[in-house]
Amino acid sequence: MSTERFNLSEVRFIKRIVVGNDHPTNMRTEAEVEEAMALVNRCLQGTPRGHIVGIEKNFGLYTIGEHQVVLQYAVYNIGFNRKPMFFD
């Protein structure tokens, strides 16, 4: 375990990752949601290691035809000291 502390002032790159369905006309499949969660895990465990700067938790209530649909999603804002190569 590293003894270095994360300092928010050193963050130079922030990646915003949406996990879940955020728009009723552009529904994501279960595989796409799993892929987004895998990217979050890679950012938090890989090199350079990212840190969660903020989490946005949202939901929307939509009426499609005669049905009401509730969509929930979370947005992870992950900060890095430098941009990881796997985002290029």
Short mmCIF file of C-alpha atoms in Angstrom, two decimals, residues 1-74:
data_model
loop_
_atom_site.label_atom_id
_atom_site.label_comp_id
_atom_site.label_asym_id
_atom_site.label_seq_id
_atom_site.Cartn_x
_atom_site.Cartn_y
_atom_site.Cartn_z
CA MET A 1 0.00 0.00 0.00
CA SER A 2 1.33 3.41 -0.95
CA THR A 3 2.02 6.01 1.71
CA GLU A 4 1.46 8.87 -0.74
CA ARG A 5 -1.76 10.80 -0.22
CA PHE A 6 -4.00 11.87 -3.06
CA ASN A 7 -3.96 15.64 -3.54
CA LEU A 8 -6.81 17.16 -5.54
CA SER A 9 -4.61 20.06 -6.67
CA GLU A 10 -2.43 17.60 -8.64
CA VAL A 11 -5.32 16.37 -10.82
CA ARG A 12 -4.70 17.24 -14.47
CA PHE A 13 -7.19 14.92 -16.20
CA ILE A 14 -10.73 13.89 -15.24
CA LYS A 15 -12.60 11.10 -16.99
CA ARG A 16 -16.40 11.08 -16.76
CA ILE A 17 -17.91 7.58 -17.03
CA VAL A 18 -21.69 7.00 -17.16
CA VAL A 19 -22.86 3.67 -15.76
CA GLY A 20 -26.51 2.90 -16.50
CA ASN A 21 -29.17 4.28 -18.81
CA ASP A 22 -29.26 8.04 -18.99
CA HIS A 23 -31.57 8.60 -21.98
CA PRO A 24 -34.78 6.72 -22.87
CA THR A 25 -34.20 6.81 -26.63
CA ASN A 26 -30.62 5.53 -26.33
CA MET A 27 -30.97 2.52 -24.01
CA ARG A 28 -27.73 0.72 -23.17
CA THR A 29 -27.54 -3.05 -23.10
CA GLU A 30 -26.42 -4.99 -20.05
CA ALA A 31 -23.10 -5.67 -21.80
CA GLU A 32 -22.49 -1.94 -22.31
CA VAL A 33 -23.23 -1.23 -18.64
CA GLU A 34 -20.82 -4.02 -17.60
CA GLU A 35 -18.19 -2.57 -19.96
CA ALA A 36 -18.56 0.88 -18.36
CA MET A 37 -18.21 -0.63 -14.88
CA ALA A 38 -15.11 -2.53 -16.02
CA LEU A 39 -13.64 0.78 -17.22
CA VAL A 40 -14.31 2.34 -13.80
CA ASN A 41 -12.52 -0.57 -12.14
CA ARG A 42 -9.58 -0.31 -14.57
CA CYS A 43 -9.25 3.40 -13.81
CA LEU A 44 -9.20 2.78 -10.06
CA GLN A 45 -6.79 -0.18 -10.16
CA GLY A 46 -4.54 0.46 -13.15
CA THR A 47 -1.49 2.62 -13.68
CA PRO A 48 -1.65 5.58 -13.32
CA ARG A 49 -4.13 5.06 -10.55
CA GLY A 50 -7.23 7.22 -10.62
CA HIS A 51 -9.22 8.50 -7.68
CA ILE A 52 -12.95 9.19 -7.49
CA VAL A 53 -13.39 12.94 -7.44
CA GLY A 54 -17.19 12.86 -7.46
CA ILE A 55 -20.21 10.66 -8.07
CA GLU A 56 -23.44 11.92 -9.61
CA LYS A 57 -26.46 9.70 -8.92
CA ASN A 58 -29.47 10.49 -11.09
CA PHE A 59 -32.79 9.06 -12.12
CA GLY A 60 -35.47 10.01 -14.57
CA LEU A 61 -39.15 9.17 -14.80
CA TYR A 62 -40.32 8.96 -18.41
CA THR A 63 -43.64 8.14 -20.03
CA ILE A 64 -43.25 6.04 -23.16
CA GLY A 65 -46.63 5.39 -24.72
CA GLU A 66 -48.81 4.33 -21.81
CA HIS A 67 -45.94 3.00 -19.70
CA GLN A 68 -43.87 4.83 -17.14
CA VAL A 69 -40.18 3.98 -17.12
CA VAL A 70 -37.66 4.83 -14.40
CA LEU A 71 -34.05 5.11 -15.55
CA GLN A 72 -31.24 5.19 -13.01
CA TYR A 73 -27.59 5.88 -13.63
CA ALA A 74 -24.42 6.96 -11.89
#
